[in-house]
């Protein structure tokens, strides 16, 4: 009988936890491959197998890919500052291991692959909102290696594949104690602990924050479409922005948090972070046109859940 298993690499990470639990709740068999360098234990489930290992090793990839129908590749060094300080590690994990995974997967009979890509590959935008036609010019190793991985996957035209360029993903379950966490997680954690917030710059920088549930629904819609329609799928061979289509400044975020808590939140301003972009905003029109995916429109409620 043909396998129904989905391999989620990096499945023990923030997005991985949400994606895996949704796939399991839909009755899919899931294998997670994770080295647990930043991931956390997953709740046991009869349809879930967890493999602890480094995706850079071909023997680990072989084991993980055994009897797998589809792959969602979330495994990555997600920290931009870490990729800058350790370029070899960034290239090994974010590009070379991904490329090895794609090659081995198709050799071993996997049908479908989706790559978690990033808005970081656009670099400093000339024009907003960013569309998939906007030029790509990553400013650091993270964006560059993720761009190479995306190109590598999309070169397998004869297979059903696609890449999702994730913008600033947020939601409950992101690690709270790491300097590499997203700004919304850091802010809400500090507010919960009654600590002041730090703004790098003047707070007028803006981001397109996309909720993790919307990211999960984009992965699953694309997965189902690729599995059902193969290379005739409207998403096959393509890359898509996964974003909210709205941007919010850090000062606006802090205003919302202070209205939830009914207090003034103490903020300290520091110099802008090196390599920071000022504004980011994406268009999700392309993915919406292809498979009718839409982000939810309840940013404020979702923000409140972080407290
Ligand atoms: C996010 C992703 C990154 C990549 C990129 C794509 C996270 C953690 N990082 O980087 O992986 O996909 O988007 O463009 O999701 N800031 C503060 N105070 C803090 C922390 C951050 O002011 O305590 C600022 C920071 O300088 C930046 C903004 O908040 O201007 C957003 O920072 P971030 O680290 O959440 O995300 P970003 O956009 O740098």
Short mmCIF file of C-alpha atoms and ligand atoms in Angstrom, two decimals:
data_model
loop_
_atom_site.label_atom_id
_atom_site.label_comp_id
_atom_site.label_asym_id
_atom_site.label_seq_id
_atom_site.Cartn_x
_atom_site.Cartn_y
_atom_site.Cartn_z
CA UNK A 1 0.00 0.00 0.00
CA UNK A 2 1.27 3.49 -0.83
CA UNK A 3 2.47 5.46 2.20
CA UNK A 4 0.43 8.41 3.48
CA UNK A 5 3.18 9.72 5.75
CA UNK A 6 4.27 13.36 5.78
CA UNK A 7 7.82 14.08 6.92
CA UNK A 8 8.08 17.40 8.74
CA UNK A 9 11.72 18.36 9.19
CA UNK A 10 12.23 20.82 12.02
CA UNK A 11 8.89 19.61 13.33
CA UNK A 12 9.88 20.27 16.95
CA UNK A 13 10.21 24.01 16.36
CA UNK A 14 7.61 26.73 16.80
CA UNK A 15 5.87 26.37 13.43
CA UNK A 16 6.56 22.61 13.43
CA UNK A 17 4.57 22.02 16.64
CA UNK A 18 1.51 23.77 15.20
CA UNK A 19 1.81 22.12 11.77
CA UNK A 20 2.38 18.63 13.18
CA UNK A 21 -0.54 18.79 15.57
CA UNK A 22 -2.88 20.00 12.81
CA UNK A 23 -1.76 17.23 10.41
CA UNK A 24 -2.24 14.63 13.16
CA UNK A 25 -5.69 16.00 13.99
CA UNK A 26 -6.59 15.51 10.32
CA UNK A 27 -5.59 11.86 10.56
CA UNK A 28 -2.27 12.13 8.69
CA UNK A 29 0.67 10.00 9.72
CA UNK A 30 3.56 12.32 10.55
CA UNK A 31 7.27 11.72 10.92
CA UNK A 32 9.25 14.53 12.53
CA UNK A 33 12.99 14.85 11.96
CA UNK A 34 14.62 17.32 14.32
CA UNK A 35 18.02 17.70 15.97
CA UNK A 36 16.39 19.43 18.98
CA UNK A 37 19.03 22.18 18.88
CA UNK A 38 16.20 24.62 19.45
CA UNK A 39 13.08 22.46 19.30
CA UNK A 40 11.04 21.15 22.21
CA UNK A 41 9.50 17.73 22.87
CA UNK A 42 6.30 16.90 21.00
CA UNK A 43 3.31 15.29 22.74
CA UNK A 44 3.12 11.59 21.91
CA UNK A 45 0.48 10.52 19.38
CA UNK A 46 -0.23 7.13 17.80
CA UNK A 47 0.27 8.56 14.28
CA UNK A 48 3.52 10.36 15.14
CA UNK A 49 7.12 9.11 14.85
CA UNK A 50 9.98 11.33 15.98
CA UNK A 51 13.51 10.89 14.67
CA UNK A 52 16.24 12.77 16.50
CA UNK A 53 19.10 13.55 14.15
CA UNK A 54 21.02 16.00 12.01
CA UNK A 55 19.57 16.44 8.53
CA UNK A 56 23.07 17.18 7.18
CA UNK A 57 23.91 13.47 7.52
CA UNK A 58 22.78 11.37 4.60
CA UNK A 59 22.14 8.28 6.77
CA UNK A 60 19.74 10.34 8.89
CA UNK A 61 17.97 11.61 5.79
CA UNK A 62 17.62 8.07 4.43
CA UNK A 63 16.03 6.87 7.66
CA UNK A 64 13.68 9.83 7.83
CA UNK A 65 12.61 9.52 4.18
CA UNK A 66 11.80 5.82 4.37
CA UNK A 67 8.18 5.23 3.25
CA UNK A 68 7.29 8.91 3.11
CA UNK A 69 4.79 10.39 0.65
CA UNK A 70 5.49 14.10 1.14
CA UNK A 71 7.97 16.38 2.86
CA UNK A 72 7.60 19.81 4.44
CA UNK A 73 11.05 21.23 5.09
CA UNK A 74 10.99 23.53 8.11
CA UNK A 75 14.43 22.52 9.44
CA UNK A 76 16.60 25.62 9.54
CA UNK A 77 18.75 27.88 11.64
CA UNK A 78 15.98 30.46 11.98
CA UNK A 79 18.08 33.01 13.81
CA UNK A 80 19.35 35.74 11.51
CA UNK A 81 22.12 36.88 13.94
CA UNK A 82 23.34 33.27 14.36
CA UNK A 83 23.54 32.84 10.56
CA UNK A 84 25.64 36.02 10.41
CA UNK A 85 28.07 34.91 13.09
CA UNK A 86 28.30 31.31 11.79
CA UNK A 87 28.17 31.43 7.97
CA UNK A 88 29.32 27.81 7.56
CA UNK A 89 26.59 26.54 9.83
CA UNK A 90 24.03 28.65 7.98
CA UNK A 91 25.11 27.26 4.62
CA UNK A 92 25.31 23.65 5.90
CA UNK A 93 21.85 23.61 7.46
CA UNK A 94 19.81 26.14 5.51
CA UNK A 95 21.12 25.30 2.05
CA UNK A 96 23.26 22.17 1.73
CA UNK A 97 21.19 19.90 4.01
CA UNK A 98 18.01 21.08 2.28
CA UNK A 99 19.49 20.36 -1.15
CA UNK A 100 20.60 16.90 0.04
CA UNK A 101 17.11 16.28 1.39
CA UNK A 102 15.42 17.17 -1.91
CA UNK A 103 17.77 14.96 -3.96
CA UNK A 104 17.47 11.99 -1.61
CA UNK A 105 13.72 12.38 -1.30
CA UNK A 106 13.05 12.18 -5.03
CA UNK A 107 15.56 9.34 -5.43
CA UNK A 108 13.70 7.42 -2.73
CA UNK A 109 10.28 7.95 -4.33
CA UNK A 110 8.85 10.89 -2.34
CA UNK A 111 6.12 12.57 -4.35
CA UNK A 112 5.74 16.12 -3.03
CA UNK A 113 7.97 18.67 -1.26
CA UNK A 114 7.23 22.09 0.21
CA UNK A 115 10.04 24.37 1.36
CA UNK A 116 9.64 26.94 4.13
CA UNK A 117 11.24 29.98 2.54
CA UNK A 118 11.41 33.53 3.86
CA UNK A 119 10.67 37.16 3.10
CA UNK A 120 14.31 37.80 4.12
CA UNK A 121 15.32 36.96 0.55
CA UNK A 122 13.81 40.25 -0.67
CA UNK A 123 16.35 42.27 1.34
CA UNK A 124 15.68 46.02 1.50
CA UNK A 125 12.57 46.56 -0.64
CA UNK A 126 12.39 49.19 -3.42
CA UNK A 127 8.65 49.11 -3.36
CA UNK A 128 5.90 47.84 -1.06
CA UNK A 129 3.97 45.62 -0.95
CA UNK A 130 6.39 42.89 -1.96
CA UNK A 131 5.09 40.50 -4.57
CA UNK A 132 6.69 37.31 -5.82
CA UNK A 133 7.89 39.38 -8.81
CA UNK A 134 9.82 41.81 -6.59
CA UNK A 135 13.60 41.52 -6.96
CA UNK A 136 15.40 39.26 -4.50
CA UNK A 137 18.57 40.64 -2.95
CA UNK A 138 19.14 39.12 0.47
CA UNK A 139 21.33 41.16 2.79
CA UNK A 140 22.68 38.34 4.96
CA UNK A 141 23.59 34.67 5.03
CA UNK A 142 20.17 33.64 6.30
CA UNK A 143 18.30 35.11 3.31
CA UNK A 144 20.99 34.01 0.87
CA UNK A 145 21.05 30.38 1.97
CA UNK A 146 17.27 30.19 2.12
CA UNK A 147 17.14 31.65 -1.39
CA UNK A 148 19.55 28.96 -2.66
CA UNK A 149 17.45 26.25 -1.01
CA UNK A 150 14.29 27.62 -2.61
CA UNK A 151 15.95 27.70 -6.05
CA UNK A 152 17.23 24.17 -5.54
CA UNK A 153 13.75 22.81 -4.81
CA UNK A 154 12.06 24.70 -7.65
CA UNK A 155 14.60 23.29 -10.11
CA UNK A 156 12.88 19.90 -9.72
CA UNK A 157 10.21 20.88 -12.29
CA UNK A 158 9.16 17.30 -12.92
CA UNK A 159 7.90 16.90 -9.35
CA UNK A 160 5.08 18.65 -7.47
CA UNK A 161 6.95 21.22 -5.35
CA UNK A 162 6.45 24.74 -4.04
CA UNK A 163 8.07 27.26 -1.67
CA UNK A 164 6.29 29.44 0.85
CA UNK A 165 7.99 32.73 1.70
CA UNK A 166 7.01 33.34 5.30
CA UNK A 167 6.90 36.91 6.66
CA UNK A 168 7.10 37.64 10.42
CA UNK A 169 5.40 34.62 11.98
CA UNK A 170 3.93 34.98 15.48
CA UNK A 171 1.68 33.09 17.86
CA UNK A 172 1.71 31.19 21.11
CA UNK A 173 4.40 28.57 21.56
CA UNK A 174 7.39 30.52 20.29
CA UNK A 175 10.34 30.20 22.65
CA UNK A 176 10.17 33.10 25.07
CA UNK A 177 13.59 33.05 26.62
CA UNK A 178 15.73 33.39 23.53
CA UNK A 179 17.27 36.63 22.22
CA UNK A 180 16.41 35.23 18.75
CA UNK A 181 12.65 35.13 19.36
CA UNK A 182 10.38 37.36 17.34
CA UNK A 183 9.70 40.85 18.63
CA UNK A 184 6.07 40.12 19.60
CA UNK A 185 7.12 37.17 21.73
CA UNK A 186 9.88 39.20 23.42
CA UNK A 187 7.55 42.14 24.07
CA UNK A 188 4.70 40.03 25.49
CA UNK A 189 7.10 38.03 27.64
CA UNK A 190 8.58 41.21 29.12
CA UNK A 191 5.13 42.68 29.73
CA UNK A 192 4.08 39.48 31.53
CA UNK A 193 7.18 39.78 33.71
CA UNK A 194 6.72 43.52 34.29
CA UNK A 195 9.99 44.30 32.55
CA UNK A 196 10.57 47.30 30.27
CA UNK A 197 10.64 46.84 26.49
CA UNK A 198 13.61 47.62 24.30
CA UNK A 199 13.05 49.21 20.91
CA UNK A 200 15.94 49.13 18.47
CA UNK A 201 15.46 52.40 16.58
CA UNK A 202 12.53 54.80 16.90
CA UNK A 203 9.72 52.23 16.86
CA UNK A 204 8.36 53.42 13.52
CA UNK A 205 9.71 50.34 11.75
CA UNK A 206 6.91 48.15 10.52
CA UNK A 207 6.41 44.44 9.88
CA UNK A 208 3.85 42.21 8.23
CA UNK A 209 2.99 39.85 11.09
CA UNK A 210 1.36 36.59 10.07
CA UNK A 211 -0.22 34.26 12.60
CA UNK A 212 1.16 30.74 12.84
CA UNK A 213 -2.31 29.23 12.26
CA UNK A 214 -2.48 31.00 8.90
CA UNK A 215 0.97 29.67 8.05
CA UNK A 216 -0.17 26.14 8.91
CA UNK A 217 -3.27 26.49 6.74
CA UNK A 218 -1.12 27.68 3.80
CA UNK A 219 1.17 24.65 4.13
CA UNK A 220 -1.73 22.21 4.35
CA UNK A 221 -3.72 23.72 1.47
CA UNK A 222 -0.62 23.59 -0.76
CA UNK A 223 0.22 20.06 0.39
CA UNK A 224 -3.26 18.75 -0.40
CA UNK A 225 -3.32 20.47 -3.76
CA UNK A 226 0.10 19.14 -4.76
CA UNK A 227 -0.72 15.62 -3.58
CA UNK A 228 -4.06 15.61 -5.42
CA UNK A 229 -3.02 17.27 -8.67
CA UNK A 230 0.71 16.60 -8.96
CA UNK A 231 2.53 18.94 -11.33
CA UNK A 232 -0.87 20.11 -12.62
CA UNK A 233 -1.48 21.75 -9.26
CA UNK A 234 -1.78 25.53 -9.53
CA UNK A 235 0.95 25.89 -6.91
CA UNK A 236 3.42 23.43 -8.45
CA UNK A 237 6.84 24.86 -9.32
CA UNK A 238 5.99 28.23 -7.74
CA UNK A 239 6.87 30.38 -4.76
CA UNK A 240 4.37 32.34 -2.72
CA UNK A 241 4.32 35.05 -0.09
CA UNK A 242 2.61 33.98 3.10
CA UNK A 243 1.79 37.25 4.82
CA UNK A 244 -1.12 39.25 6.20
CA UNK A 245 -1.04 42.06 3.65
CA UNK A 246 -0.97 44.58 6.53
CA UNK A 247 1.91 46.21 8.30
CA UNK A 248 2.07 47.43 11.86
CA UNK A 249 4.72 49.58 13.55
CA UNK A 250 6.30 48.59 16.85
CA UNK A 251 4.78 51.70 18.46
CA UNK A 252 1.32 50.57 17.32
CA UNK A 253 1.98 47.10 18.77
CA UNK A 254 2.95 48.65 22.12
CA UNK A 255 -0.20 50.84 22.07
CA UNK A 256 -2.31 47.70 21.62
CA UNK A 257 -0.50 45.89 24.43
CA UNK A 258 -0.97 48.85 26.78
CA UNK A 259 -4.68 49.02 26.00
CA UNK A 260 -4.99 45.30 26.88
CA UNK A 261 -3.16 45.69 30.16
CA UNK A 262 -4.56 49.14 30.93
CA UNK A 263 -1.11 50.33 31.95
CA UNK A 264 1.66 52.44 30.56
CA UNK A 265 4.42 50.18 29.33
CA UNK A 266 7.97 51.32 29.96
CA UNK A 267 10.03 51.47 26.78
CA UNK A 268 13.75 52.08 26.33
CA UNK A 269 15.04 53.16 22.94
CA UNK A 270 18.38 51.83 21.70
CA UNK A 271 20.31 52.15 18.43
CA UNK A 272 18.83 50.36 15.45
CA UNK A 273 19.92 46.73 15.00
CA UNK A 274 22.58 46.20 12.36
CA UNK A 275 21.16 44.98 9.06
CA UNK A 276 17.59 45.76 10.13
CA UNK A 277 15.18 46.72 7.40
CA UNK A 278 12.77 49.56 8.14
CA UNK A 279 9.56 48.35 6.56
CA UNK A 280 8.22 45.02 5.39
CA UNK A 281 4.86 44.35 3.82
CA UNK A 282 3.80 41.58 1.48
CA UNK A 283 0.96 40.87 -0.92
CA UNK A 284 -0.74 37.47 -0.67
CA UNK A 285 -2.75 37.94 -3.85
CA UNK A 286 -0.89 35.26 -5.82
CA UNK A 287 -1.53 32.45 -3.33
CA UNK A 288 -5.09 33.67 -2.90
CA UNK A 289 -5.64 33.49 -6.67
CA UNK A 290 -4.18 30.01 -6.98
CA UNK A 291 -5.80 28.18 -4.07
CA UNK A 292 -8.01 30.69 -2.33
CA UNK A 293 -5.80 30.98 0.77
CA UNK A 294 -6.48 34.04 2.94
CA UNK A 295 -5.00 35.10 6.27
CA UNK A 296 -7.35 35.73 9.18
CA UNK A 297 -8.09 39.36 9.96
CA UNK A 298 -7.93 39.38 13.74
CA UNK A 299 -4.43 40.64 14.47
CA UNK A 300 -5.45 42.48 17.65
CA UNK A 301 -7.17 39.45 19.17
CA UNK A 302 -4.23 37.25 18.30
CA UNK A 303 -1.87 39.76 19.88
CA UNK A 304 -3.90 39.66 23.08
CA UNK A 305 -3.47 35.85 23.25
CA UNK A 306 0.29 36.36 23.70
CA UNK A 307 -0.20 37.97 27.11
C1 LIG B 1 12.17 38.24 10.84
C2 LIG B 1 12.48 36.80 11.19
C3 LIG B 1 13.60 36.31 10.37
C4 LIG B 1 13.36 36.52 8.90
C5 LIG B 1 12.97 37.97 8.65
C6 LIG B 1 12.46 38.16 7.24
C7 LIG B 1 11.90 36.39 13.50
C8 LIG B 1 12.43 36.26 14.87
N1 LIG B 1 12.84 36.71 12.59
O1 LIG B 1 13.24 39.10 11.21
O2 LIG B 1 13.79 34.92 10.63
O3 LIG B 1 12.34 35.65 8.45
O4 LIG B 1 11.90 38.38 9.48
O5 LIG B 1 12.60 39.49 6.88
O6 LIG B 1 10.74 36.20 13.21
N2 LIG B 1 13.05 44.59 17.80
C9 LIG B 1 13.01 45.51 18.86
N3 LIG B 1 13.13 45.03 20.13
C10 LIG B 1 13.27 43.71 20.42
C11 LIG B 1 13.33 42.79 19.33
C12 LIG B 1 13.22 43.26 18.04
O7 LIG B 1 12.88 46.71 18.64
O8 LIG B 1 13.35 43.36 21.61
C13 LIG B 1 12.88 45.09 16.42
C14 LIG B 1 13.95 44.66 15.46
O9 LIG B 1 15.08 45.49 15.52
C15 LIG B 1 13.19 44.76 14.14
C16 LIG B 1 11.75 44.40 14.51
O10 LIG B 1 11.68 44.55 15.92
O11 LIG B 1 13.22 46.09 13.67
C17 LIG B 1 11.40 42.97 14.16
O12 LIG B 1 12.41 42.12 14.67
P1 LIG B 1 12.29 40.52 14.66
O13 LIG B 1 13.58 40.00 15.21
O14 LIG B 1 11.04 40.08 15.30
O15 LIG B 1 12.11 40.13 13.13
P2 LIG B 1 12.93 40.54 11.80
O16 LIG B 1 11.95 41.28 10.95
O17 LIG B 1 14.22 41.16 12.11
#
